[in-house]
Structure formats: structure tokens, C-alpha cells
Coordinates of C-alpha atoms in Angstrom, one line a residue:
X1251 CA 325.4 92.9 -35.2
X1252 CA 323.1 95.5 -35.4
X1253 CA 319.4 93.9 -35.1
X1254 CA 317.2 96.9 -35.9
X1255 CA 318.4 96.3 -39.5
X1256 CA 317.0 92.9 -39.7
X1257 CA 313.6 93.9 -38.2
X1258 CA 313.5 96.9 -40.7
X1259 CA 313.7 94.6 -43.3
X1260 CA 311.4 91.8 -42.3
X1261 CA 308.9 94.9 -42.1
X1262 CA 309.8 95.3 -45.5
X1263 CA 309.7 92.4 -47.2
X1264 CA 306.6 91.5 -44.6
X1265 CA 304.8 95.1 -46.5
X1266 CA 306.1 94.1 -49.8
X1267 CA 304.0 90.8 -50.0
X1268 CA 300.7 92.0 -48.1
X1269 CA 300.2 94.4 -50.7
X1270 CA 301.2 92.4 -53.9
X1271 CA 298.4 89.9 -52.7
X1272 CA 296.1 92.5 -51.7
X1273 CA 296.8 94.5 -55.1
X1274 CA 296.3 90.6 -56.8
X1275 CA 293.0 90.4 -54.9
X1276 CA 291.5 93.4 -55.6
X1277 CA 292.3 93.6 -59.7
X1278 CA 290.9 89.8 -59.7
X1279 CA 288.1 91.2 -57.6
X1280 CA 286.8 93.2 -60.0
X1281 CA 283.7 92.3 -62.0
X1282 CA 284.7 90.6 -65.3
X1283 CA 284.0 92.6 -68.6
X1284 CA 280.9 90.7 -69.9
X1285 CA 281.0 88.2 -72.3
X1286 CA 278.3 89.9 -74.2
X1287 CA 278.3 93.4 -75.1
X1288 CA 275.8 95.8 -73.1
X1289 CA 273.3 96.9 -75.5
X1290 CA 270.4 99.6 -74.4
X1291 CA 266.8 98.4 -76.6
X1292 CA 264.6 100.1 -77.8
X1293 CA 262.3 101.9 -75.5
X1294 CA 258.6 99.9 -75.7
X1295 CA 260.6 96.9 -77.1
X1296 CA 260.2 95.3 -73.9
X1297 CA 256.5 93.2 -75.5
X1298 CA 253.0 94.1 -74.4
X1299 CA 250.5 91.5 -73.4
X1300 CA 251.2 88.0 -72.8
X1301 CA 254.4 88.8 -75.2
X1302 CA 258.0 87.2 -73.8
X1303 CA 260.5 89.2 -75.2
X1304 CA 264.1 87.4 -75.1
X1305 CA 266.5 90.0 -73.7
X1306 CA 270.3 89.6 -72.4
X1307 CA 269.5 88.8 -69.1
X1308 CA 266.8 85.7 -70.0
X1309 CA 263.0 85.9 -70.7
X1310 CA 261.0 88.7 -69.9
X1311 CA 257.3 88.2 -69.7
X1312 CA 253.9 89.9 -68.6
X1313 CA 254.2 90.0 -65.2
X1314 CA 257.8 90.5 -65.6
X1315 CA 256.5 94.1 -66.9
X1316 CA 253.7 94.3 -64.6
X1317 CA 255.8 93.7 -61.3
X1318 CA 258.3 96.7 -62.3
X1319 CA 255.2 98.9 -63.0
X1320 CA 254.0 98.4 -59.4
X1321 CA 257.8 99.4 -58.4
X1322 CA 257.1 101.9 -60.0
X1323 CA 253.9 103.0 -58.9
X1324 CA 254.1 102.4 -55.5
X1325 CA 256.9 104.6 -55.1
X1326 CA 255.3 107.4 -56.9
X1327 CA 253.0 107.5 -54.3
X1328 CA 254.2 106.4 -50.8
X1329 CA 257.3 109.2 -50.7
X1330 CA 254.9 111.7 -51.1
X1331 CA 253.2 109.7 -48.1
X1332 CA 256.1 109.7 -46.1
X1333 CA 256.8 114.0 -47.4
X1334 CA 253.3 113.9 -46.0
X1335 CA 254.0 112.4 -42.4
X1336 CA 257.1 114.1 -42.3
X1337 CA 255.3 117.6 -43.1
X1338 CA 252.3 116.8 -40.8
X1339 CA 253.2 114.9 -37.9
X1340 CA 256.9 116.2 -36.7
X1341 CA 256.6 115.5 -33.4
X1342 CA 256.0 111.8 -33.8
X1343 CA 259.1 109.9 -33.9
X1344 CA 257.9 107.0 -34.8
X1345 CA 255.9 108.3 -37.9
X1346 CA 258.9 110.4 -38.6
X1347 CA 261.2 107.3 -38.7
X1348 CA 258.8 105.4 -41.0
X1349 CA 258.3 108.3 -43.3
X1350 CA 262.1 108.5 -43.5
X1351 CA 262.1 104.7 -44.2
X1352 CA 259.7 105.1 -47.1
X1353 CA 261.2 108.1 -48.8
X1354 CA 265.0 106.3 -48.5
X1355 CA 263.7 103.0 -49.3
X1356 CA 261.7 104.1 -52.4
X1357 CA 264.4 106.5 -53.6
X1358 CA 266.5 103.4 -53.4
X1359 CA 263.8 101.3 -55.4
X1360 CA 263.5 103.4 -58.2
X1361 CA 267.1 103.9 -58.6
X1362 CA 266.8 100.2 -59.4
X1363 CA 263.7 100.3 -61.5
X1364 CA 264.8 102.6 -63.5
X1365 CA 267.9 101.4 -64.7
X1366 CA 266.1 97.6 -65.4
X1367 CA 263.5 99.7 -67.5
X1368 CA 266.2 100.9 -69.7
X1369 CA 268.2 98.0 -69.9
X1370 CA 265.1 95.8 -70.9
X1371 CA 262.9 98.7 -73.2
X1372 CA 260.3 99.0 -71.2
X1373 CA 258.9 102.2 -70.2
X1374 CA 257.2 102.6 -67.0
X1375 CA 254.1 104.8 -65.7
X1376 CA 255.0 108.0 -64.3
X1377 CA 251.6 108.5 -62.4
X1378 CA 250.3 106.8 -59.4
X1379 CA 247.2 104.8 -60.2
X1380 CA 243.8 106.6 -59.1
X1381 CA 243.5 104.1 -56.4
X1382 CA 246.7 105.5 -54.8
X1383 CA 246.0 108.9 -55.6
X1384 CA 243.0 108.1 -53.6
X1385 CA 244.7 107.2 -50.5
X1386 CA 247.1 110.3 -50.5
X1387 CA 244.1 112.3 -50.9
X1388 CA 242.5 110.6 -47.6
X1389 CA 245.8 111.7 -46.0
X1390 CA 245.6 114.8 -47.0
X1391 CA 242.1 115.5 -45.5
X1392 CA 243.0 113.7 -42.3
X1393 CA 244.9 115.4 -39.1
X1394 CA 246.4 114.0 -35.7
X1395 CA 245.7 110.9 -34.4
X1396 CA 243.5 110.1 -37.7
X1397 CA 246.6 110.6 -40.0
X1398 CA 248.4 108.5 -38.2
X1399 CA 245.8 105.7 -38.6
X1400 CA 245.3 105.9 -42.1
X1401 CA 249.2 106.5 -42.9
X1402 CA 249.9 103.5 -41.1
X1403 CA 246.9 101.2 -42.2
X1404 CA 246.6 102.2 -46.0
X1405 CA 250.3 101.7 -46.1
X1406 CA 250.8 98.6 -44.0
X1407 CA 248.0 96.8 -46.3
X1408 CA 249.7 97.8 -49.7
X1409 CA 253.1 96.3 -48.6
X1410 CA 251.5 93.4 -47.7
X1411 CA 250.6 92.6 -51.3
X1412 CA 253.7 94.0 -52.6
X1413 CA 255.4 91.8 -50.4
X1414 CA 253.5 88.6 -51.7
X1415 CA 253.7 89.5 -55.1
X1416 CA 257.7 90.5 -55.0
X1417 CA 258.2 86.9 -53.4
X1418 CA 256.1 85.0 -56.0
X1419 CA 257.9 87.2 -59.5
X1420 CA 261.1 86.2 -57.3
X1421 CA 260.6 82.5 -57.1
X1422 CA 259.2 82.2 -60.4
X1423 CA 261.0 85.2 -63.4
X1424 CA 263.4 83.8 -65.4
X1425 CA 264.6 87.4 -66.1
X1426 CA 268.1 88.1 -64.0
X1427 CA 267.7 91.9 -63.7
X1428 CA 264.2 91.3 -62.2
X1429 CA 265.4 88.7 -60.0
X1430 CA 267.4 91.7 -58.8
X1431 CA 264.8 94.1 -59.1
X1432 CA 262.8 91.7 -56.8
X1433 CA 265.0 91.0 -53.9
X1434 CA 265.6 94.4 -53.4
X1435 CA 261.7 95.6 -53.8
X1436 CA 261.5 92.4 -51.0
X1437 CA 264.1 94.0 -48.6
X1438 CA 262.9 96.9 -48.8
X1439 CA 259.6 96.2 -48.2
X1440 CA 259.6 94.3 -45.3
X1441 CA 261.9 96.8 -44.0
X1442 CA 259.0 99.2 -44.4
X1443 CA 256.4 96.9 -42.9
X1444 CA 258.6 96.8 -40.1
X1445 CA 258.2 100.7 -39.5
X1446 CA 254.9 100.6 -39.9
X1447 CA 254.0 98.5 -37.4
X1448 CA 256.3 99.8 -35.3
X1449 CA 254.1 102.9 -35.3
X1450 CA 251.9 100.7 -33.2
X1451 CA 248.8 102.3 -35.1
X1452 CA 248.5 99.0 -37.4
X1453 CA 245.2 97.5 -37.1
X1454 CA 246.0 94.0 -37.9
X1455 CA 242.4 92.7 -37.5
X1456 CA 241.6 94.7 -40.9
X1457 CA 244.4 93.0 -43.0
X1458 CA 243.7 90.0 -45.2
X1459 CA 244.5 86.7 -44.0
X1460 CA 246.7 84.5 -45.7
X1461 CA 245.7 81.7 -48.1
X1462 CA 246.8 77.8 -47.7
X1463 CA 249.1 77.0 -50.6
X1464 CA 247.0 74.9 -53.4
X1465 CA 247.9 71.4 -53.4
X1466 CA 251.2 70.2 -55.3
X1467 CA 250.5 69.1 -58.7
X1468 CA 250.5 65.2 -59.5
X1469 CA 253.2 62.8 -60.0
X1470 CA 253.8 61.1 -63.3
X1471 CA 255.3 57.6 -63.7
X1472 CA 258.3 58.7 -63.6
X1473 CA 258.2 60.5 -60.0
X1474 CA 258.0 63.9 -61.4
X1475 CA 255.4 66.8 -61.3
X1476 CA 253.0 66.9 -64.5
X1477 CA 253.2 70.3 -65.6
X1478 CA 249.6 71.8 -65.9
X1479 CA 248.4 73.5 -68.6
X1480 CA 249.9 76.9 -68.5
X1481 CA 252.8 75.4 -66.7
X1482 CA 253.6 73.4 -69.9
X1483 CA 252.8 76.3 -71.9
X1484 CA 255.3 78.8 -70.1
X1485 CA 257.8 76.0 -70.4
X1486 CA 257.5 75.9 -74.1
X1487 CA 257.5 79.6 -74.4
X1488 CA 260.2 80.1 -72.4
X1489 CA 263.2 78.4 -73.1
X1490 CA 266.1 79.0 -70.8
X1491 CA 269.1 76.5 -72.0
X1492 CA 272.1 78.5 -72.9
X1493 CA 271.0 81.8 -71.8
X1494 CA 273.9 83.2 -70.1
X1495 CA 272.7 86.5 -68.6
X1496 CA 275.3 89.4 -67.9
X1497 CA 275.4 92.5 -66.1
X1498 CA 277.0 95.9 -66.8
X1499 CA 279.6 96.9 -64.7
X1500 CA 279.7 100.0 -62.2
X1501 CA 276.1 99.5 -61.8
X1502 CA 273.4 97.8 -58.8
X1503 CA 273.9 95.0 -61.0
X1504 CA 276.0 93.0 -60.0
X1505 CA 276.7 89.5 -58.7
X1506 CA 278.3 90.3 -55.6
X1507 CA 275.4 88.5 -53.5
X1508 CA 277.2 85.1 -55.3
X1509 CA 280.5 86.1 -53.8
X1510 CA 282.4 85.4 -50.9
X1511 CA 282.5 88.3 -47.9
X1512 CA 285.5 89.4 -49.5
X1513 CA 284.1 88.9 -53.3
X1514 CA 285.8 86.0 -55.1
X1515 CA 289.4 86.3 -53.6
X1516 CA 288.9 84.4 -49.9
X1517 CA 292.0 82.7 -50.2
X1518 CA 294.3 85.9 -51.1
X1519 CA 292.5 87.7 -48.2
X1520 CA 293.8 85.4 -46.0
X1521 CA 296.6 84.7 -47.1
X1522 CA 297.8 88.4 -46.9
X1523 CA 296.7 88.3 -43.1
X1524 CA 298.8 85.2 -42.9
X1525 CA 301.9 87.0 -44.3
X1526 CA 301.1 89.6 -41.7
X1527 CA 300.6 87.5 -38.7
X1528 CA 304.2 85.9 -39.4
X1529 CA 306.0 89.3 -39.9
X1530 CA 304.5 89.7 -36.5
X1531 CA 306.1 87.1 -35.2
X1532 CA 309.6 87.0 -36.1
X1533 CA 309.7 90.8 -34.9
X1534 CA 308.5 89.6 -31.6
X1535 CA 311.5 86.7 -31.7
X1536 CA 313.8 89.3 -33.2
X1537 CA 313.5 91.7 -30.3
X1538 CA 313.5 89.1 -27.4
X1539 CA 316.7 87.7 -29.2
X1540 CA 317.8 91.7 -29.1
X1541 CA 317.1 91.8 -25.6
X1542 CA 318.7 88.7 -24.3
X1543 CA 321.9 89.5 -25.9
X1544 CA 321.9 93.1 -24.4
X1545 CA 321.4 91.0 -21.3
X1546 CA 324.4 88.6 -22.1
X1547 CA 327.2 91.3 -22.4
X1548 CA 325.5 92.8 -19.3
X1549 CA 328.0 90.2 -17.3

């Protein structure tokens, strides 16, 4: 009996089913066509003021708006600081790694910004505020050792805030593309804050100190919170039953942060390296059968 045939075959078969399940995985991996048609508003349709706007993807209210405007801002005016640093200070790794932080990160950022002010009809500034033109200015004037300072320092404080605020419009919007919008603008600003300080040119006695949290709100008869005032008044205004948000496909937004490490198809993953492991095996048995009756006819 000629073994090599069977092990050809087993390797077959064994190659046949890994890729029908892997093939199975990835076409049910793929993001599901949305229930509701992607539409693109209106630009400025997004509401002004204390307006909230219904959209596709759930409520969108003033500081909805207001956090991507400071997106927006803040990365119209921290790459040019980190083109500055990169420009001024080239023989300072560590500045050159933070300025190459900053002009990734933000790049990154308003990749993301962008496409959630389209989707959602708002249009965003495209000028830093004088206050940050300010600051670029101070770089500009300053040289050496006193760059460094105020690159680190004026930037270190501003991602601070951001960082505050990004949390607090993430805990709170009831928006799904600026739930998005704000766990990136979080990753990427602590990753920036992380740079900065590594600088080691952070004066951390100059930066605010943190607040304790106010006091929860009381408990009603029935053991739950009393909504205050403008709590109440957001509740009213923004009703969230039955909103089923969706997301267009081929873009950054997408729900793969709900998914499994291996998106939604776990159990075909594994199941294909089960397939493989057992080919494995009976090759292994077929050849020690193989040898052991090349042994046999030996005597």
C-alpha cells in the first residue's frame, strides 16, 4: 500500500476545510450593510445653540458641536507646533519624537473629524482661535532651551483640558459617531501628554489641579437619583428609545471595538485551527505507521 497517497490526501481534505471555514469567517466578518440608508445632511443642518438635532446615529446637541470644534481647532494649531519643533529643535530627540506624535496623532484626529462633520451637517472652523494663534506666535519668538519650555508647557496644559473634556462628552453624548470621535480624540491625547512629559521640560507645578467630583444627586423614594433641573430637561429633550444608530461601511466607523479579536467569528477561527491541529496529527501517525512497516519487512 502506498502511504504517501493517504497523507497527500488528508493534506487535502485537511486544506479543503481550513479554508471553507476561513472563507465562511471572513464573508460573515464583514460589516453588515446598514439597516438604514447612509444619508450625507445638509451642511449647517447640524443646529446652532442649545438646538438637538436628531441625526442617524442618536441626538446631537451643543456641546456635541462644540467638542468637534475643539477637534478641530486644536489640531489646526498644534501640527504646526510640532512643524515648529521639528523645524527648530532637530537635534532634540525627545522634542523630535513629540512633534512627530502631534503631527501623526492630529492628522489622525482630523481624518476622524472630518468625516463626523459631514456625516452629521456641521461645518467646522478652519482657523485656530486667537488664543492658539497666540501660543504659536510665543513659539515662534522663542529659541533653544526656551522653546522647548514653552512647546512643552503650553502644549502639556491644553491637553489636559482636552483630555477632561473628551472624557466628560464621552461619558455623557448620546451621539454614536461622537462617542467615536471621542475615544479616539482621548487616545490620542493622552498619548500626546505622554510625549510631552517625556520631554522632561513639563513644569507640573504650573498646571491646574484637579477638582473633587460634586456630590451625587439625592435619592428618591424609590432608591433612584432625582434628576436635577437640566438633567430632567436633557432627558425630555433627548429621547433615545428606538434609535438604532448605524455606521457606513469602509470607513473609521465601525463597530469593531464590540467584536471579538477575531471580529464576530471566534468560533470559526478556532475551529479552522482545530481542523488543522488534527490534519497534523494523523500525518504524524501516518508516517510512524509508514516507518514501522518499512521496519517490519526489514526481517
Amino acid at each position: 500500500m502506498d502511504l504517501a497517497k493517504p497523507t497527500r490526501l488528508m493534506v487535502a481534505l485537511a486544506g479543503c476545510a481550513l479554508a471553507v471555514l476561513l472563507n465562511t469567517g471572513t464573508a460573515a466578518g464583514q460589516p453588515a450593510t446598514p439597516s438604514t440608508p447612509i444619508s450625507t445632511p445638509p451642511p449647517d443642518s447640524s443646529g446652532k445653540g442649545d438646538e438637538i438635532v436628531q441625526t442617524q446615529w442618536g441626538p446631537l446637541g451643543p456641546a456635541d458641536r462644540d467638542f468637534m470644534n475643539r477637534v478641530k481647532t486644536a489640531g489646526l494649531w498644534e501640527k504646526p507646533a510640532g512643524e515648529k519643533g521639528k523645524a527648530k529643535r532637530a537635534d532634540q530627540p525627545k522634542i523630535q519624537e513629540a512633534c512627530k506624535h502631534l503631527i501623526e496623532g492630529h492628522t489622525l484626529l482630523d481624518n476622524v473629524v472630518n468625516r463626523a462633520g459631514v456625516l452629521l451637517g456641521h461645518t467646522l472652523p478652519t482657523e485656530a482661535s486667537d488664543e492658539q494663534k497666540g501660543w504659536l506666535a510665543e513659539m515662534d519668538a522663542a529659541t533653544g532651551d526656551e522653546f522647548d519650555a514653552v512647546f512643552a508647557n503650553r502644549l502639556r496644559a491644553a491637553h489636559g483640558k482636552v483630555y477632561a473634556y473628551a472624557a466628560q462628552i464621552r461619558a455623557g453624548t448620546k451621539n454614536e459617531l461622537i462617542r467615536i470621535l471621542s475615544t479616539q480624540a482621548m487616545i490620542t491625547v493622552f498619548d500626546h501628554i505622554k510625549v510631552l512629559e517625556e520631554t522632561g521640560r513639563v513644569d507640573f507645578a504650573g498646571l491646574e489641579s484637579p477638582q473633587p467630583l460634586a456630590p451625587p444627586p439625592p435619592v428618591n423614594d424609590s432608591g433612584t437619583p432625582e434628576a436635577t433641573g437640566d438633567q430632567a430637561a436633557e432627558q425630555t429633550a433627548n429621547p433615545t428609545d428606538g434609535v438604532i444608530p448605524t455606521v457606513p461601511q469602509g470607513t473609521r466607523f465601525t463597530r469593531t471595538a464590540e467584536q471579538g479579536v477575531f471580529g464576530d467569528n471566534n468560533g470559526v477561527f478556532f475551529g479552522a485551527i482545530a481542523v488543522l491541529a488534527l490534519a497534523l496529527v494523523g500525518m504524524r501517525m501516518i508516517s510512524r505507521s509508514k516507518k514501522s512497516r518499512r521496519k517490519s519487512r526489514s526481517y
